[in-house]
């Protein structure tokens, strides 16, 4: 079963075409991939890079898909990632 | 970097203590994200927010939140929080702890605080096991699941937490899984805004112990199970929401009722009986 | 009296304690000598550093804590950093060569034996989990802590029933790698 | 600081020790009590429950003693002065939280009105059998303060002392009454509020961010703080550093545990309250506390009438045990009789502290009644011979 | 009686103290365990929960330690041999039921695997800080037996001793392991069942109506009985007469409480297990127990290599404390060093019992790790000078 | 006199301990009459009947019944009885105790024993107060009633005992007053014959403390109140049977459900998993 | 409200005209009068006699009304009274 | 130094402790002397024997337990039996004459004053509950433990507000009865 809210979130983003990006605190990440799996737009992917503890890090594999909904931030058990909406035309400096 | 936006949870954290001790894929941290967002939404002044935990992995939450926070003894977060709530009626007291802590050793305090309608929000991270001590059986371990003290599978029946708390008169009772981050956030907000004893059960993965022993995969797989087998039924009869091993899960906001809080009851009654002789109770002045 | 003090240290999940236990078992059960094992962990349930102090002796062992190690098995860089000071001039240092980089803190006289145990476990056996068996086999070949046969029996009796075969296979791989190393 | 005149029941009263204890606590500023009924202590909380609604205080009868013994600590960290009240069986249940109070340096008062044990024992009858328990009952190493009043008047006076010591030393303070003293009525003079010295809680004035709740800035104790002051404090029963954060290593343990011990033991002399009467040159000195000290006083009076040279050392402070005092007394008397309503508890300390310079005799009682003065006199004669 | 061959894991093992303790309990006939998980004791019950289903035994994980500590007493009165297992914080919660076991003369074994306290302290790290608690932790007067094993082998052997003593003396028996011993693996030889002496419970053979469960018929202990034998027995935590009926008066109290004490103290010599090594003529004798005794052994070995005359007294039985032994040793050595992983507990007893004939030094440790052998040797040198 | 018939309760009593300590008009003894009759009706062999009490006036029952009986510690009758029931699966274990003992200090054990479905019958004499210690408030003292620690009238809310026990899965739940002697006897009989955790609440007068303080007259007047304000509603929803001060009382047999007992669950599960290696658990042999 | 059983008891006795009597252990009685008040036939009354503890004792004031239903026995909190049915024509010796 | 040791004993419900308390109050509050009161009960909540030991003195009292009583107020036969041995030759025995039958155990020299206090309370005041006040008044007249006025003030301040009048009335009845007794 899909939960109600979840569905809503996805559709709303697709309607409005909001843009967003994520910030990652790499040393906190433990590579659980919650962010990747539960990103409603599929913007993230687990990357090949490891952090200092040897955990695989997620990366914004499809930046154009990210709507800044912060589901990744809500899901991340390690407070290592979060998403933000970008103001129109804004570009992200530190991907 | 001044321009960099901040994760809303950051403000709540004792960042100098990060990274925390929780395992990869453990859900406790996820619930803390929701809690941080709920605090924003409920407009809680951090100065008047106090978090109390017992002992356990979940009980470590008190140690990571940058508010007045108390890591007490195993099972006794609620009575400590009761005293704290009595001293600080204007504060919001939140008990954040695990299923074992709150319902095994701490069961009596929980039912009595609910009965008395002490003004507190209890967040129970239910990972179906004692994480901190290595994965023993708890009153929430589903029938047949393995645990270190149930090597051949659990043969005891479980508590239905929402039902138990409901029977004791809690004013707000909800259950979500950590898949339901938005809904959980919303229920936390509601609980924080509801005077009296509110209770939220949060089903959460424990990949290291519960899942490993039961061959249930990693954190993601558990959350995926939560996603697939949960049905939202707000207002469900709590008697009908018991859980089985990897079975269907009813989530939602089950109970909302109005009852005067303990201190309200006290002030009303004493006022009635003692009249002017009564000095209304206000805690620390 | 022959007594060996062995430190094994690595990360949780590398099978450190199990490794130590197999050595202890070999000595005390299959050679009827004596052994002790003392373990320590960090506060985390997972991913923290994990160390085993094993002593093997012909006589009962009073004090099971290592002051200086005869053998040090370093399975992570952190482990190496933490315990390299325990090495003596005649110690043996066994290390995971792809995880641990040695430096000049190793006493000049100490023997060093490196093995890419993780890779061998993954590539040759196809199971990361037998990493510790590879290391044990390697250890058995480059040291004389316990007899080979005792160690192999301890491996068999320690692993879950049904997994003896590939565990011993891993052990033997490590042993063979060690023989090569010594020969070279 | 002086007591609050609105709360102090100034005047002469004829009340029992339990009620006097409650009044003393009120005078000391106690405004929160968490308790659970148990004979023979219940009158303390019954009296409190009558008085508090008129004073802005709150009594809560918790579901058990475990809850009571941590609930009041919650209130203390919320900023109130608070206590819990019980008797033996309840005290046994509180043991885990005595350790919590010790390690979190919570200024906490535990009132124990002693009855005869072990177990349910003789619920309505007296004993002094919880003396060692007060010192050693919780797991781990820690120190406590314990006082034993011997009259309703002292129940009032020293209940205040107990609260004051708790604030000064930030540790569990036991107020060890016994059933006799708790249930005995006597004349109690409650002074005017401005005659009552109360130690106010020393809240830090350091700003948030510049304050660590378990650091010593000056003096022997860290400064106190309460929830809601904006310091985002953290307390834990785990071994912790000066910020209060868990630090799980032997070094932190060593620093913390030794400090917790020394902050009390270094002040044994200041904490120690006792009365010494005609000890110098005596043939025997009686050591007693609580109701037994009253019996001793009478027995000594009888013995002296018979011409015996008997000294009396009454201990009000039981813990920390005053080794120095005992050693000094041992230099000035020929023998000790330790009289207690148990099978020998404090006598161990007297034996130890006196370093066997002189013989130490025990006059014991299994509990359920007082030591009869006749038995007392007989023992004195036996010892003096 | 001999152990049950079906239950004994005869052979040579390389296991830790916790597992060895579990195997010892099983060999001793324990078939019921009520417990609650707590580090570092949990492996005991984990092992039990794996083994029992094949032995007709039952492990129940209770809701807390309070429940555990009385649940197993219910099983004992139902006729089983049983134990409970915990560590410091749990032990504090069990205190009320230690007193119950004492007054009802329930042959009960409490296993405590010690970690560093007070309070939550250092949950995974060792200490020996519950020694005095085991003796004094419950309210009221009573006596207990306590043993401290110092190796996995002794965990096996003396777990059996503990059960046997419980049956012989019908009192709470504490099995005081420490985290080091509990988690240390070593060689454990488990003998054949017919080599293991087990004290069977001495059930009365007197017919119903002619048997009073708390009367001494012969020997020092009343005869045991279990529910279902038709005796319509009654037990109570109240002071009781020989039928087990409440009798709330000082006389009954005196008779009962003194008997409960004497039945143990009169047998101190039989209960006392210790090892004395090269004490006579030594300049200093180390007194130690548990893991510290292992460290001491090593330190003594180092010191002797340097030519120092050092004796070693290892106590396995901690309670009842063997005063006579200490006095005798004091006659044959020049000084004591009491070494313990606490800030000084047993040292009080050594000071007291040695009657200050010779100096008593303390080598303490706040917990969280062992006393380093180097520190030990340094202390020895200081004392011997 | 051999010809004189005997009161059926006589056989159950330790007659040498009569008269008992209960006050004139106290209802505890009345419940014991019913218990004696129920034992006859349920055909219980006294040798296999064990009574366990906590501490309190009601807790004195264990001391007066001439069967293996255990007067334990305050609040802990149930865990003691659990161990006893484990050792003696063929025996009927009855816990007889007061409202304070079972639901204040003992609440946690009660809910867990119910959850585990330990084979025992719990008889709770609810006199709305702590009798033994002089009339303090309990979790069952009705709102506004006075108690020695509630001198101005109780301001706390109460537990609804049947509802709480029901929420934990008790297999049989009934409530009667001591006016309902025949019905109480019948329910006791039923409980004794029902394997698993059965629970009976018995409302009972405490003239000396509860009633005196609340000016409710003597024992007879309280029983008369029970008579007048009780309605029998077998099968009533336990959520609807809460009590108020001198208000209406719903009595009856509320819950009957089937669940395997703890030991049955154990044996079934172990048999399943371990097969022949399992030695079925039979307690003391 | 009258309880169901109670009513039944009374009517059955009146139909069959059963006869009964009571036995009293006087030293146990505490004079609570439960037996008197809850005897369904009104056979008992509190008498003037006191026992050794000074409690008023009940007495079978209307022996003809007693049907031996033992409600008094069930109610008596002190195990001091109980009722028995008399076999037809049986007379009671020790009233 | 004037010191009086008074034993009051009777059954629960007779107001024994309250009686003792009023004496203690009279002395310590209204005469600024000293008093102690020690009480004891049986295990029953009701109907058990109940005794108060009251001491009144000009000086602080160390030991509050009675060895021999100066005054013994016996309110039940059981009480009398239990404590008659405490009487001395110069003691005063005050007793409820319809509840207590004296015998030859009363020392010859002891003064005896009997009063049918229960009946007076019931018949003259119409309230059994003031029995103890009647006894106190009687006691005040036949002994000189405390001043009459102090006692009356203690009665007023000890009874529930609003009941002062009839309590004092009962007290005065007892006092009057005593005066008569003495006169006769
Ligand atoms: C009195 C006491 N008993 C036992 C323990 C050991 N203990 C610590 S945490 C814990 C269980 C925690 O389980 P839960 O509350 O579910 O938290 P989780 O770790 O699963 O988040 C136990 C039994 C303790 N610290 N104190
Ligand atoms: C640990 C402990 N706490 C408190 C007490 C005191 N105590 C004895 S009985 C009792 C209350 C009993 O109330 P309840 O169970 O309702 O029984 P009742 O007397 O009303 O029948 C209490 C608080 C005790 N004996 N032990
Ligand atoms: S903010 Fe996070 S969850 Fe949302 S779309 Fe971007 S990457 Fe995905
Ligand atoms: S959810 Fe957090 S911890 Fe997990 S992979 Fe993503 S960033 Fe890392
Ligand atoms: S053990 Fe389980 S609950 Fe504890 S941190 Fe790890 S995953 Fe989370
Ligand atoms: S105090 Fe109340 S409950 Fe106790 S015996 Fe008396 S009437 Fe019964
Ligand atoms: S047996 Fe008792 S209750 Fe029944 S009619 Fe006779 S007197 Fe009445
Ligand atoms: S019910 Fe029993 S105690 Fe009460 S009056 Fe009748 S016989 Fe006496
Ligand atoms: Mg959990
Ligand atoms: Mg009650």
mmCIF file of N, CA, C and O in Angstrom, chain C residues 21 24-25 28-29 32-37 39 61-65 67, chain E residues 12-14 180 183-187 189 294-295 297-298 370 372-374:
data_model
loop_
_atom_site.group_PDB
_atom_site.id
_atom_site.type_symbol
_atom_site.label_atom_id
_atom_site.label_comp_id
_atom_site.label_asym_id
_atom_site.label_seq_id
_atom_site.Cartn_x
_atom_site.Cartn_y
_atom_site.Cartn_z
ATOM 1 N N UNK C 21 38.692 -16.608 19.480
ATOM 2 C CA UNK C 21 38.095 -17.762 20.125
ATOM 3 C C UNK C 21 38.621 -19.054 19.528
ATOM 4 O O UNK C 21 38.854 -20.040 20.241
ATOM 5 N N UNK C 24 41.974 -19.729 20.927
ATOM 6 C CA UNK C 24 41.850 -20.197 22.308
ATOM 7 C C UNK C 24 41.366 -21.634 22.371
ATOM 8 O O UNK C 24 41.864 -22.455 23.150
ATOM 9 N N UNK C 25 40.391 -21.925 21.559
ATOM 10 C CA UNK C 25 39.852 -23.286 21.508
ATOM 11 C C UNK C 25 40.925 -24.279 21.071
ATOM 12 O O UNK C 25 41.071 -25.360 21.644
ATOM 13 N N UNK C 28 43.273 -24.754 24.077
ATOM 14 C CA UNK C 28 42.789 -25.337 25.321
ATOM 15 C C UNK C 28 42.047 -26.648 25.100
ATOM 16 O O UNK C 28 42.121 -27.542 25.928
ATOM 17 N N UNK C 29 41.330 -26.765 24.008
ATOM 18 C CA UNK C 29 40.588 -28.011 23.803
ATOM 19 C C UNK C 29 41.409 -29.022 23.011
ATOM 20 O O UNK C 29 41.561 -30.171 23.419
ATOM 21 N N UNK C 32 45.047 -29.402 24.658
ATOM 22 C CA UNK C 32 45.029 -29.503 26.116
ATOM 23 C C UNK C 32 46.061 -28.612 26.796
ATOM 24 O O UNK C 32 46.648 -28.963 27.799
ATOM 25 N N UNK C 33 46.264 -27.445 26.219
ATOM 26 C CA UNK C 33 47.081 -26.436 26.892
ATOM 27 C C UNK C 33 46.106 -25.415 27.497
ATOM 28 O O UNK C 33 44.948 -25.748 27.754
ATOM 29 N N UNK C 34 46.593 -24.206 27.723
ATOM 30 C CA UNK C 34 45.715 -23.196 28.321
ATOM 31 C C UNK C 34 45.590 -21.975 27.430
ATOM 32 O O UNK C 34 46.505 -21.676 26.654
ATOM 33 N N UNK C 35 44.461 -21.307 27.567
ATOM 34 C CA UNK C 35 44.284 -20.069 26.806
ATOM 35 C C UNK C 35 43.311 -19.165 27.537
ATOM 36 O O UNK C 35 42.465 -19.614 28.316
ATOM 37 N N UNK C 36 43.458 -17.885 27.288
ATOM 38 C CA UNK C 36 42.455 -16.921 27.764
ATOM 39 C C UNK C 36 42.161 -15.962 26.622
ATOM 40 O O UNK C 36 42.974 -15.783 25.703
ATOM 41 N N UNK C 37 40.970 -15.365 26.706
ATOM 42 C CA UNK C 37 40.612 -14.356 25.713
ATOM 43 C C UNK C 37 39.857 -13.247 26.438
ATOM 44 O O UNK C 37 38.905 -13.506 27.182
ATOM 45 N N UNK C 39 38.044 -9.488 25.636
ATOM 46 C CA UNK C 39 37.591 -8.714 24.494
ATOM 47 C C UNK C 39 37.188 -7.300 24.907
ATOM 48 O O UNK C 39 36.841 -7.060 26.054
ATOM 49 N N UNK C 61 47.056 -19.462 33.089
ATOM 50 C CA UNK C 61 47.395 -18.055 32.893
ATOM 51 C C UNK C 61 46.702 -17.221 33.959
ATOM 52 O O UNK C 61 45.472 -17.220 34.050
ATOM 53 N N UNK C 62 47.474 -16.519 34.756
ATOM 54 C CA UNK C 62 46.849 -15.724 35.812
ATOM 55 C C UNK C 62 46.281 -14.437 35.240
ATOM 56 O O UNK C 62 45.124 -14.105 35.419
ATOM 57 N N UNK C 63 47.142 -13.747 34.500
ATOM 58 C CA UNK C 63 46.803 -12.379 34.121
ATOM 59 C C UNK C 63 46.540 -12.325 32.622
ATOM 60 O O UNK C 63 47.466 -12.491 31.817
ATOM 61 N N UNK C 64 45.297 -12.122 32.229
ATOM 62 C CA UNK C 64 44.956 -12.289 30.821
ATOM 63 C C UNK C 64 45.106 -11.028 29.979
ATOM 64 O O UNK C 64 44.656 -10.996 28.843
ATOM 65 N N UNK C 65 45.701 -9.986 30.542
ATOM 66 C CA UNK C 65 45.811 -8.727 29.803
ATOM 67 C C UNK C 65 47.208 -8.542 29.246
ATOM 68 O O UNK C 65 48.201 -8.781 29.933
ATOM 69 N N UNK C 67 50.537 -6.872 28.026
ATOM 70 C CA UNK C 67 51.404 -5.696 28.203
ATOM 71 C C UNK C 67 52.154 -5.479 26.885
ATOM 72 O O UNK C 67 52.150 -4.395 26.343
ATOM 73 N N UNK E 12 35.974 -30.545 27.734
ATOM 74 C CA UNK E 12 36.799 -29.352 27.851
ATOM 75 C C UNK E 12 36.235 -28.271 26.934
ATOM 76 O O UNK E 12 35.905 -28.542 25.777
ATOM 77 N N UNK E 13 36.115 -27.070 27.475
ATOM 78 C CA UNK E 13 35.508 -25.982 26.711
ATOM 79 C C UNK E 13 36.378 -24.751 26.761
ATOM 80 O O UNK E 13 37.199 -24.591 27.657
ATOM 81 N N UNK E 14 36.181 -23.919 25.795
ATOM 82 C CA UNK E 14 36.821 -22.598 25.834
ATOM 83 C C UNK E 14 35.672 -21.595 25.800
ATOM 84 O O UNK E 14 35.156 -21.253 24.745
ATOM 85 N N UNK E 180 34.957 -8.534 33.938
ATOM 86 C CA UNK E 180 36.156 -9.180 33.397
ATOM 87 C C UNK E 180 36.006 -10.691 33.379
ATOM 88 O O UNK E 180 36.279 -11.347 32.373
ATOM 89 N N UNK E 183 33.139 -11.927 31.009
ATOM 90 C CA UNK E 183 33.376 -11.847 29.567
ATOM 91 C C UNK E 183 34.705 -12.427 29.123
ATOM 92 O O UNK E 183 35.039 -12.407 27.941
ATOM 93 N N UNK E 184 35.466 -12.913 30.071
ATOM 94 C CA UNK E 184 36.749 -13.492 29.714
ATOM 95 C C UNK E 184 36.553 -14.965 29.344
ATOM 96 O O UNK E 184 35.863 -15.699 30.038
ATOM 97 N N UNK E 185 37.168 -15.383 28.237
ATOM 98 C CA UNK E 185 37.085 -16.789 27.880
ATOM 99 C C UNK E 185 38.303 -17.522 28.423
ATOM 100 O O UNK E 185 39.405 -16.965 28.469
ATOM 101 N N UNK E 186 38.069 -18.726 28.809
ATOM 102 C CA UNK E 186 39.170 -19.528 29.310
ATOM 103 C C UNK E 186 38.798 -20.992 29.211
ATOM 104 O O UNK E 186 37.681 -21.349 28.834
ATOM 105 N N UNK E 187 39.756 -21.794 29.580
ATOM 106 C CA UNK E 187 39.535 -23.236 29.521
ATOM 107 C C UNK E 187 38.661 -23.655 30.694
ATOM 108 O O UNK E 187 38.942 -23.302 31.845
ATOM 109 N N UNK E 189 36.981 -27.071 32.302
ATOM 110 C CA UNK E 189 36.788 -28.527 32.269
ATOM 111 C C UNK E 189 35.520 -28.863 33.036
ATOM 112 O O UNK E 189 35.427 -28.596 34.241
ATOM 113 N N UNK E 294 43.383 -12.201 40.216
ATOM 114 C CA UNK E 294 44.248 -12.636 39.102
ATOM 115 C C UNK E 294 45.351 -11.625 38.867
ATOM 116 O O UNK E 294 46.505 -11.987 38.632
ATOM 117 N N UNK E 295 44.958 -10.355 38.888
ATOM 118 C CA UNK E 295 45.963 -9.309 38.731
ATOM 119 C C UNK E 295 46.975 -9.416 39.869
ATOM 120 O O UNK E 295 48.185 -9.329 39.659
ATOM 121 N N UNK E 297 47.813 -11.964 41.584
ATOM 122 C CA UNK E 297 48.688 -13.123 41.417
ATOM 123 C C UNK E 297 49.872 -12.757 40.517
ATOM 124 O O UNK E 297 51.024 -13.078 40.812
ATOM 125 N N UNK E 298 49.558 -12.061 39.448
ATOM 126 C CA UNK E 298 50.599 -11.651 38.509
ATOM 127 C C UNK E 298 51.541 -10.634 39.160
ATOM 128 O O UNK E 298 52.766 -10.729 39.058
ATOM 129 N N UNK E 370 40.854 -2.804 34.932
ATOM 130 C CA UNK E 370 41.498 -3.468 36.056
ATOM 131 C C UNK E 370 42.573 -2.568 36.662
ATOM 132 O O UNK E 370 42.968 -1.565 36.070
ATOM 133 N N UNK E 372 46.175 -1.889 37.170
ATOM 134 C CA UNK E 372 47.325 -2.327 36.366
ATOM 135 C C UNK E 372 48.362 -3.003 37.266
ATOM 136 O O UNK E 372 48.623 -2.537 38.383
ATOM 137 N N UNK E 373 48.983 -4.084 36.789
ATOM 138 C CA UNK E 373 49.971 -4.805 37.613
ATOM 139 C C UNK E 373 51.111 -3.893 38.044
ATOM 140 O O UNK E 373 51.641 -4.028 39.145
ATOM 141 N N UNK E 374 51.444 -2.931 37.196
ATOM 142 C CA UNK E 374 52.531 -2.007 37.527
ATOM 143 C C UNK E 374 52.159 -1.173 38.759
ATOM 144 O O UNK E 374 52.981 -0.954 39.651
#
